[in-house]
mmCIF file of C-alpha atoms in Angstrom:
data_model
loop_
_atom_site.group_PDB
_atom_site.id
_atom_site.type_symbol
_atom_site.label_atom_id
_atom_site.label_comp_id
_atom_site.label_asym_id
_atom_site.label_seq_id
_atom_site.Cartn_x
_atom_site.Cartn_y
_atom_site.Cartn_z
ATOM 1 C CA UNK A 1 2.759 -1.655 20.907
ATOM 2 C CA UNK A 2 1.202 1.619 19.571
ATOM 3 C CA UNK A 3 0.985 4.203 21.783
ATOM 4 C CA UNK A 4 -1.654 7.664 21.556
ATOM 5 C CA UNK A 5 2.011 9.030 20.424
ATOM 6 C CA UNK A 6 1.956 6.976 17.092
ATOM 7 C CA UNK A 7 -1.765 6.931 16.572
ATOM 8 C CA UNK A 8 -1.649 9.804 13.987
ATOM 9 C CA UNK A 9 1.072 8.336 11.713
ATOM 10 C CA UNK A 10 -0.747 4.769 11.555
ATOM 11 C CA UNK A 11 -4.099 6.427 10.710
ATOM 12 C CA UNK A 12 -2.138 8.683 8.197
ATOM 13 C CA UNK A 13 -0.708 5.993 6.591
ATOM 14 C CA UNK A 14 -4.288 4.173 5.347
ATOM 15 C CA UNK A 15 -5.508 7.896 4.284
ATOM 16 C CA UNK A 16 -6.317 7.552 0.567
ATOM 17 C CA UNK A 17 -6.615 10.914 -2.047
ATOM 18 C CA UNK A 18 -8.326 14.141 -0.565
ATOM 19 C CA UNK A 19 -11.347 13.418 -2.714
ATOM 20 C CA UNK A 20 -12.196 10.018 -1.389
ATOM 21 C CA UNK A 21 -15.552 9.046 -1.350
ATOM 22 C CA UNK A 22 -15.686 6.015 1.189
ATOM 23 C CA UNK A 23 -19.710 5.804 0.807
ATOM 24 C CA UNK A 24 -17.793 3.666 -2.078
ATOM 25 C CA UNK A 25 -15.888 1.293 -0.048
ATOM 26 C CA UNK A 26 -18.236 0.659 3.285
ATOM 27 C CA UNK A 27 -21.473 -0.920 1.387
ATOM 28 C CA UNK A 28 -21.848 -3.101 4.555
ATOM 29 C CA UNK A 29 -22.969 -0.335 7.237
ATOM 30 C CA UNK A 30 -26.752 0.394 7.764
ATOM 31 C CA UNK A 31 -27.780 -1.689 5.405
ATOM 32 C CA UNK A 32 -31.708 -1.819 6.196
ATOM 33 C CA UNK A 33 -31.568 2.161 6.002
ATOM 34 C CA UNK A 34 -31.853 4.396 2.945
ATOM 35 C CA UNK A 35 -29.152 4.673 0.394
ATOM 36 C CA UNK A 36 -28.576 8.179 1.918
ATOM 37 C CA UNK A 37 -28.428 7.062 5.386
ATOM 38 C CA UNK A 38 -25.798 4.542 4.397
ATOM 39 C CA UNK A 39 -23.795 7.035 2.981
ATOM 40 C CA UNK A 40 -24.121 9.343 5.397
ATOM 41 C CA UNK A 41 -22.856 6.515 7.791
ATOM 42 C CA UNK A 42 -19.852 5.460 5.313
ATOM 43 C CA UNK A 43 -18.153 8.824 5.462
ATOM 44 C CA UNK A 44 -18.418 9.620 9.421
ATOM 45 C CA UNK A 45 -15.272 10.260 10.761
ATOM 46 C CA UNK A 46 -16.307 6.844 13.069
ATOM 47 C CA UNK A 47 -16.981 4.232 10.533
ATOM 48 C CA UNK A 48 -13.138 4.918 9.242
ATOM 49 C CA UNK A 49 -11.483 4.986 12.667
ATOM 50 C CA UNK A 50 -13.145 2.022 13.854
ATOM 51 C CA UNK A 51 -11.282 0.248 10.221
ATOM 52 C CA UNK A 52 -8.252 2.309 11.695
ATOM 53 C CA UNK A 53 -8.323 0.213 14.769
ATOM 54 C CA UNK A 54 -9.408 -3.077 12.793
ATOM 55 C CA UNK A 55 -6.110 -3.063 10.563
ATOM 56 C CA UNK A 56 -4.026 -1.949 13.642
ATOM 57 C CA UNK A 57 -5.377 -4.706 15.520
ATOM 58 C CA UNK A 58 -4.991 -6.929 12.934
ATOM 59 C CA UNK A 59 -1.553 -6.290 12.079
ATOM 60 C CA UNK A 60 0.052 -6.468 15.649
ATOM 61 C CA UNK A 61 -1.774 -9.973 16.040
ATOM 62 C CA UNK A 62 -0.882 -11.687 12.863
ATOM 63 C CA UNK A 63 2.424 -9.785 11.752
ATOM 64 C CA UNK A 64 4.296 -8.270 14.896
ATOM 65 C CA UNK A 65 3.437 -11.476 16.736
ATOM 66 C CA UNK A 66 1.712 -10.105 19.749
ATOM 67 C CA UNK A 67 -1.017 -13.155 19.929
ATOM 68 C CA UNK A 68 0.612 -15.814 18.096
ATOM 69 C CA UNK A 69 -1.190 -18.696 19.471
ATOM 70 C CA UNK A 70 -4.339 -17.216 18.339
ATOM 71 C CA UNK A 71 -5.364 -18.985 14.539
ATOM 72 C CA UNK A 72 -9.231 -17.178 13.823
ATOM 73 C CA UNK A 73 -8.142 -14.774 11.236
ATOM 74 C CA UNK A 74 -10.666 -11.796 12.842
ATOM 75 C CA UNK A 75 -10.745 -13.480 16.295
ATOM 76 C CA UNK A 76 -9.544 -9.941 18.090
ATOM 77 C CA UNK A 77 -12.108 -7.762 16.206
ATOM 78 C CA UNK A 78 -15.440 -7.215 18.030
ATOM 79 C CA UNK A 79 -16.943 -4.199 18.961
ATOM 80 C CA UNK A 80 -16.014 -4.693 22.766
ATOM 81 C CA UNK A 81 -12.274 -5.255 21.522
ATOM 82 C CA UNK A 82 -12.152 -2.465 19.550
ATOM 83 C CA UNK A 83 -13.362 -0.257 22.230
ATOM 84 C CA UNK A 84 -11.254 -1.061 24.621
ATOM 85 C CA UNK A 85 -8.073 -0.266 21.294
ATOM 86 C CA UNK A 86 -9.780 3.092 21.111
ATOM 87 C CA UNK A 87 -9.455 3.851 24.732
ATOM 88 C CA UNK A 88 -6.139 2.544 24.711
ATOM 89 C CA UNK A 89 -5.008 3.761 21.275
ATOM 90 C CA UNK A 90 -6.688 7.242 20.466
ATOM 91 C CA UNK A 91 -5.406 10.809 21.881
ATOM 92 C CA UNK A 92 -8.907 12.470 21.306
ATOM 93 C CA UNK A 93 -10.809 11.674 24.296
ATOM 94 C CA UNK A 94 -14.075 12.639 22.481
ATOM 95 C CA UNK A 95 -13.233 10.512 19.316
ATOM 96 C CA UNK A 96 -11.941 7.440 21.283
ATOM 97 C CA UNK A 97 -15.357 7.709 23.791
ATOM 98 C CA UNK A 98 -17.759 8.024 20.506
ATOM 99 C CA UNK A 99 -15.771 4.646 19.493
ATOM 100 C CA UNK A 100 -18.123 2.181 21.636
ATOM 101 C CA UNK A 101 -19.480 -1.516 20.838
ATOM 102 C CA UNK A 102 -22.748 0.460 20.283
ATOM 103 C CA UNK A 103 -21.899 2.605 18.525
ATOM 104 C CA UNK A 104 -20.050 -0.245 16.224
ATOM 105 C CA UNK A 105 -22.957 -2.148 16.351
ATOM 106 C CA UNK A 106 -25.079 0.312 15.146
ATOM 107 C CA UNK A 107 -22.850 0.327 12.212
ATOM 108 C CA UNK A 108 -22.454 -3.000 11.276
ATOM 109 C CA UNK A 109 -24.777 -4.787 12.861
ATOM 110 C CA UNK A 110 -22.572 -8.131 13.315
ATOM 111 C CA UNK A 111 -18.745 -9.141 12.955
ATOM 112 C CA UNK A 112 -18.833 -10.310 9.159
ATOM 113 C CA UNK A 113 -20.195 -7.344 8.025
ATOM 114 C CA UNK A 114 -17.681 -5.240 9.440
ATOM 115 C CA UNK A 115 -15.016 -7.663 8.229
ATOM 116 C CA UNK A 116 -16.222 -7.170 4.809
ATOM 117 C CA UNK A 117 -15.526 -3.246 5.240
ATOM 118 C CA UNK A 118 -12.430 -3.962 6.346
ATOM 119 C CA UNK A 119 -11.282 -5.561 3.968
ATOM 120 C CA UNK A 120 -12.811 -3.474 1.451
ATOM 121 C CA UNK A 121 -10.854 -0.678 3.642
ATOM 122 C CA UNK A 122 -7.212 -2.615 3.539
ATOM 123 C CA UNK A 123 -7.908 -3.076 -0.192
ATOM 124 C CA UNK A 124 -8.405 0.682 -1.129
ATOM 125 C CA UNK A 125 -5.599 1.293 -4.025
ATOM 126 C CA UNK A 126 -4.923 5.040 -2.595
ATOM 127 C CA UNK A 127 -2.825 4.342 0.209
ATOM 128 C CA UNK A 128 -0.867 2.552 -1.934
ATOM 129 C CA UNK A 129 -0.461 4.937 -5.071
ATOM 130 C CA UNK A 130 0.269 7.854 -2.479
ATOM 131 C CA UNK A 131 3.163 6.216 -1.214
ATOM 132 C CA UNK A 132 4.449 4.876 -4.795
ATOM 133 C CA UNK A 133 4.297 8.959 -6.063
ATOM 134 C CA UNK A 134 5.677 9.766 -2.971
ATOM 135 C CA UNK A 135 8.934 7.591 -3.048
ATOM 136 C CA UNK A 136 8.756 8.186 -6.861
ATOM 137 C CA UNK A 137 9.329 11.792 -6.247
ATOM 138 C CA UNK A 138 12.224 11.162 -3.888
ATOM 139 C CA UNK A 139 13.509 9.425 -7.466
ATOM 140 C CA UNK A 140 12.675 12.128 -9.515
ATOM 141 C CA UNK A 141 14.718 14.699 -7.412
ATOM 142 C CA UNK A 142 17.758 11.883 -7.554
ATOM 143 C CA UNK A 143 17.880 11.641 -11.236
ATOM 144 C CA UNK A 144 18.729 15.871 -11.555
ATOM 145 C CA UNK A 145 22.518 14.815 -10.805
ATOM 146 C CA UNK A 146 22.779 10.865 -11.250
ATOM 147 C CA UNK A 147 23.688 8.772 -13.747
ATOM 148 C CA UNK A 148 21.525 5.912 -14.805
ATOM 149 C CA UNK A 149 23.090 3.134 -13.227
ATOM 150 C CA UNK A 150 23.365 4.921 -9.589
ATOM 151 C CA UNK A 151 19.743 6.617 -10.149
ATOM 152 C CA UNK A 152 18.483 2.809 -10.200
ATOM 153 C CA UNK A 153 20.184 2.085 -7.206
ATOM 154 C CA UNK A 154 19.130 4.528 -5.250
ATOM 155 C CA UNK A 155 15.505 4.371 -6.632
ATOM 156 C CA UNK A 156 16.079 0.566 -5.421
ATOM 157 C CA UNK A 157 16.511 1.389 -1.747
ATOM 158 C CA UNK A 158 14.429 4.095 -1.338
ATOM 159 C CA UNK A 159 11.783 1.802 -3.209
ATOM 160 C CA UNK A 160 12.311 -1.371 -0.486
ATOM 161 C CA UNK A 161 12.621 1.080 2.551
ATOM 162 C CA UNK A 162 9.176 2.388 1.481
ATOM 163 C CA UNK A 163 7.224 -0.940 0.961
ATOM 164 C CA UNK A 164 8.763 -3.092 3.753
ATOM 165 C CA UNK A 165 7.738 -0.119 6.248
ATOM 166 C CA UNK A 166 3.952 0.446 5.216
ATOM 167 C CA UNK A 167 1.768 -1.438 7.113
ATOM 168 C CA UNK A 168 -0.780 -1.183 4.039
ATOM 169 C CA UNK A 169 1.151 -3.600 2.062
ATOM 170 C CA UNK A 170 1.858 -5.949 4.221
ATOM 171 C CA UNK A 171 -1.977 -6.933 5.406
ATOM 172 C CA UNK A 172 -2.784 -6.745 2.013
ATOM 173 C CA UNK A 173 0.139 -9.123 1.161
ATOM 174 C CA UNK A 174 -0.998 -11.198 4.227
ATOM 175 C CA UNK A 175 -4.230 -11.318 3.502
ATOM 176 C CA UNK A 176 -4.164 -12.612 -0.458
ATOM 177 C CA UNK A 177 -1.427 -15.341 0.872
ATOM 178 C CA UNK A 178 -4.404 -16.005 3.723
ATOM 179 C CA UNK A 179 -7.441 -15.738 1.505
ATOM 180 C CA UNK A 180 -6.348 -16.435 -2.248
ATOM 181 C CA UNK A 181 -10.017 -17.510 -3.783
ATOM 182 C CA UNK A 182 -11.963 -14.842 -2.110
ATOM 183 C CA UNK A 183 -13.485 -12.771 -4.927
ATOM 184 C CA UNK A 184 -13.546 -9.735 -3.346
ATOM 185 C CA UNK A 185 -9.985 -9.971 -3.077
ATOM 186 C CA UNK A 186 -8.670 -11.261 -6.220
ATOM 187 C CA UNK A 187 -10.402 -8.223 -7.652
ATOM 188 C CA UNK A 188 -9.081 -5.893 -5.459
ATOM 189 C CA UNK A 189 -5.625 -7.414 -5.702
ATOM 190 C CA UNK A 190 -5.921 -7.191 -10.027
ATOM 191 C CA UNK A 191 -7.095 -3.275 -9.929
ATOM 192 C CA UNK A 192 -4.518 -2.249 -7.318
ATOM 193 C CA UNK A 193 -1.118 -4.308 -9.396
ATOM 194 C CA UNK A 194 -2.518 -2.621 -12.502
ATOM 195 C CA UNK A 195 -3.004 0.867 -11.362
ATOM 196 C CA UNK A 196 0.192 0.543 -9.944
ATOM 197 C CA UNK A 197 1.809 -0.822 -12.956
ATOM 198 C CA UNK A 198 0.291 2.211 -14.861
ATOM 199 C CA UNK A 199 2.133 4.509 -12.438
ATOM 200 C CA UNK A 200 5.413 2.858 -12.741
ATOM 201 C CA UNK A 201 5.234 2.651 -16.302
ATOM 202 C CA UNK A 202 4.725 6.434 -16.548
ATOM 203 C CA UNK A 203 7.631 7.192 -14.540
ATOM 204 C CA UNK A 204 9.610 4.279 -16.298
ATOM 205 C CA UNK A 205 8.791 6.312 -19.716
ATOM 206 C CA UNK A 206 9.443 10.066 -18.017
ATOM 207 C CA UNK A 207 12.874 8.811 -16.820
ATOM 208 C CA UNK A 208 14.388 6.668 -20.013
ATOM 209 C CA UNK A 209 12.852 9.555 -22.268
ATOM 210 C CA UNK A 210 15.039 11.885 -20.229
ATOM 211 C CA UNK A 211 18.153 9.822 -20.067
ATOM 212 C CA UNK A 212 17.447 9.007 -24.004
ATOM 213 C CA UNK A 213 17.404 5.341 -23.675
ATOM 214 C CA UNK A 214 14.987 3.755 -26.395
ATOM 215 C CA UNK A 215 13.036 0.709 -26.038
ATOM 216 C CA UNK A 216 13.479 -2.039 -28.364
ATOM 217 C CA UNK A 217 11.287 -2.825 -30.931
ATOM 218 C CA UNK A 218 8.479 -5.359 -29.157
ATOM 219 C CA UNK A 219 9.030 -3.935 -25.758
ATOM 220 C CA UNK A 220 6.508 -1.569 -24.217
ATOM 221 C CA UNK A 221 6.618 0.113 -20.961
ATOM 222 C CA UNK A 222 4.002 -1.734 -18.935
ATOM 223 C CA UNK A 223 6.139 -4.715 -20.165
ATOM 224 C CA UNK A 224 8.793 -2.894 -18.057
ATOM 225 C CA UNK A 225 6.781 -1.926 -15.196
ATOM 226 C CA UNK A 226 5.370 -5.973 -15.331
ATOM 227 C CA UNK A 227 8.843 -7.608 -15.346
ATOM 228 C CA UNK A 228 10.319 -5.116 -12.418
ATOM 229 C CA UNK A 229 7.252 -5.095 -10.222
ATOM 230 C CA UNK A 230 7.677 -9.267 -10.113
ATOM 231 C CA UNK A 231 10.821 -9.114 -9.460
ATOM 232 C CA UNK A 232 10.363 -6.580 -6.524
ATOM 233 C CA UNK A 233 7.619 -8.538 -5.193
ATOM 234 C CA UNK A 234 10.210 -11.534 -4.804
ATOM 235 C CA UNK A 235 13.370 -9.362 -3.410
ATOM 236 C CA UNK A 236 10.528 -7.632 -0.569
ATOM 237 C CA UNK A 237 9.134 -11.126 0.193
ATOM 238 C CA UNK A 238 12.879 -12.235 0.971
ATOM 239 C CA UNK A 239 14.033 -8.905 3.133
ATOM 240 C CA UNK A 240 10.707 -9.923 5.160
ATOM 241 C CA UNK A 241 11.381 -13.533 5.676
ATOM 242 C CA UNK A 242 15.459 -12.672 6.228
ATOM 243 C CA UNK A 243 15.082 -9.672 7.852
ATOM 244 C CA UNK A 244 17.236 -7.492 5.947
ATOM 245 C CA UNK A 245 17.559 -7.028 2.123
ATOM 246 C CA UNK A 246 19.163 -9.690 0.203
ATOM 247 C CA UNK A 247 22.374 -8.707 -1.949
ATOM 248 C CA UNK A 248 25.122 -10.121 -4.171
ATOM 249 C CA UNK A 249 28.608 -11.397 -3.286
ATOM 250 C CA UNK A 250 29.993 -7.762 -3.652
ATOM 251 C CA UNK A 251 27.018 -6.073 -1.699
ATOM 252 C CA UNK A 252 24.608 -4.819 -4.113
ATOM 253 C CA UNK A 253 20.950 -5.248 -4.283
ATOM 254 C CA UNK A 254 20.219 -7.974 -5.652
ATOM 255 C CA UNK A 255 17.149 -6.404 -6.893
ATOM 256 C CA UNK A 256 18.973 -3.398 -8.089
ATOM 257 C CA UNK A 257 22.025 -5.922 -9.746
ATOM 258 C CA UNK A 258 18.795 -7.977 -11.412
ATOM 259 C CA UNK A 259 17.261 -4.106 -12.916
ATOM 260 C CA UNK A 260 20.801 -3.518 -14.322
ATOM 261 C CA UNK A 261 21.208 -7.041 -15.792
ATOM 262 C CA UNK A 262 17.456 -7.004 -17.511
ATOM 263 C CA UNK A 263 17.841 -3.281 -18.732
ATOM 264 C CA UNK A 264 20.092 -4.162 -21.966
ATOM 265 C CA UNK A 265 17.671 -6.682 -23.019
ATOM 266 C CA UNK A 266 14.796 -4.421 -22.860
ATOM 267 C CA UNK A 267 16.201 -1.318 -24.018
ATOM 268 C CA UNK A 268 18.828 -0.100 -26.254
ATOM 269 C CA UNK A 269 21.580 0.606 -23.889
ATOM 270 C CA UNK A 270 24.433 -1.327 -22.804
ATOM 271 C CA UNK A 271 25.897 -1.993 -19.316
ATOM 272 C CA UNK A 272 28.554 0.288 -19.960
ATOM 273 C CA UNK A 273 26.315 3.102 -20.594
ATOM 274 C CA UNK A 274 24.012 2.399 -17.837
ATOM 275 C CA UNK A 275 26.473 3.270 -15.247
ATOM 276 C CA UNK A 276 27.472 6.576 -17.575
ATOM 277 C CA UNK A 277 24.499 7.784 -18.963
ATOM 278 C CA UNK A 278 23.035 10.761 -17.333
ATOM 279 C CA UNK A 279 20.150 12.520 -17.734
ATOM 280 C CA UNK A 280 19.571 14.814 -21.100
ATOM 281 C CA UNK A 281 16.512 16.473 -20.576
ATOM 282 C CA UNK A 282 14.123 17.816 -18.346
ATOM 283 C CA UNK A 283 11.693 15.450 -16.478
ATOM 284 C CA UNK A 284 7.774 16.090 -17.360
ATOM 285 C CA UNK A 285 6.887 15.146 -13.416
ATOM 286 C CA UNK A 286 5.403 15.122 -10.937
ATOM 287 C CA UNK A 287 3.060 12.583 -11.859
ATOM 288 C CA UNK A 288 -0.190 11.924 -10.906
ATOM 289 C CA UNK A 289 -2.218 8.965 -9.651
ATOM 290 C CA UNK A 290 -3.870 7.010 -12.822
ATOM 291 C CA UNK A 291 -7.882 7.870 -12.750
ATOM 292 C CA UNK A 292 -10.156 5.310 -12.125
ATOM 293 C CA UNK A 293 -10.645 3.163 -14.660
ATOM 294 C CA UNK A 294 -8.085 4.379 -16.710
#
């Protein structure tokens, strides 16, 4: 159970790029008021802590088991509910008082509007690209002193550690496995994998340019970025459902051992290299997020 202690970190973690504009993600609050009035209403400091307390909520009952018998999807989400979260959850007194069922209902109105702005909310792609750059750089720093083969081990765990921690990937995992033909959705799901496949690619390129290791001919980088991010996908679906990373007969990875098996047929480099090969020239990093619609 979350405490007031741990409320900052979990409302930290869904925090998306300084800039963000969420008068582009809640389009369901006020909506028989002006176009300025909505926005105004989309960015209060309210609106988001109320989808704070909806993904906490949400995440305790369906994936830390704490009201398993419970089926409805958004059963534990009304404005009363979430009060009562607030009171329980929030260390500002002023904050967690402003958080009423009126004040929610002023918002939204009714529950599936606010739904929908939740799940517009889970499905924001900057939570997720923060924490890719973020355990990206942790990579970056690695590769000053490692060779190739060890660099992609270590990227590996810090990788895993990263996604099987964040509560943002795991709702929105839960949620396409619980609502696979809802548009909203789908869409969301397509522009997040490729704006994260743009990122990976970029750092794929910044770190095989700097080790030297070519492509072959036919091969491009979001091929790269494509092929690992399945395969990651599968290895974080199995630490979940095992509860701890699966590995090979001698201990390794097996995500790591399957990067290290694939890389010879993708690039021009062979396994005996991999685990030699260090790094020739300076990395062109940090990188940055992908812009929208790039």
């Amino acid at each position: 159970m979350a405490t007031k202690w741990t409320w900052q970190r979990w409302s930290s973690r869904w925090a998306g790029a300084p800039d963000e504009d969420l008068a582009s993600v809640f389009r369901r609050v006020r909506v028989s008021r002006t176009a300025n009035t909505q926005a105004m209403w989309a960015r209060d400091g309210r609106t988001r802590a109320f989808c704070d307390l909806g993904a906490y909520l949400l995440h305790q009952h369906h994936l830390k088991g704490e009201a398993a018998a419970e089926r409805r999807l958004f059963r534990n989400l009304s404005g009363e509910e979430l009060m009562h979260a607030a009171a329980r959850l929030i260390p500002d007194p002023e904050l967690a008082q402003s958080l009423d069922k009126q004040r929610w209902s002023d918002t939204w109105g009714h529950q599936e509007a606010f739904i929908e702005d939740l799940l517009a909310y889970i499905f924001r792609s900057g939570p997720t690209l923060r924490r890719i750059l973020e355990a990206q750089q942790q990579l970056v720093d690695q590769a000053q002193s490692l060779p190739l083969g060890e660099l992609i081990r270590a990227g590996v765990e810090v990788e895993m550690a990263s996604s099987a921690e964040d509560p943002v990937v795991a709702l929105q995992t839960f949620f396409e496995a619980a609502l696979p033909h809802k548009p909203s959705i789908r869409e969301a799901v397509a522009r997040i994998e490729n704006e994260m496949l743009l990122v990976w690619a970029s750092l794929y390129e910044a770190l095989l340019t700097a080790y030297d290791v070519r492509l072959r001919p036919g091969v491009t980088y979001m091929d790269m970025a494509g092929l690992f991010n399945t395969i990651i996908e599968g290895a974080l679906l199995r630490t979940r459902s095992l509860g701890a990373a699966p590995r090979t007969s001698t201990g390794e990875h097996i995500l790591a051992a399957a990067i290290i098996k694939m890389l010879p047929g993708l690039c021009e480099i062979t396994p005996t290299q991999i685990e030699t090969r260090k790094r020739l020239l300076p990395l062109p990093l940090p990188l940055d997020a992908p812009a929208a619609g790039e």
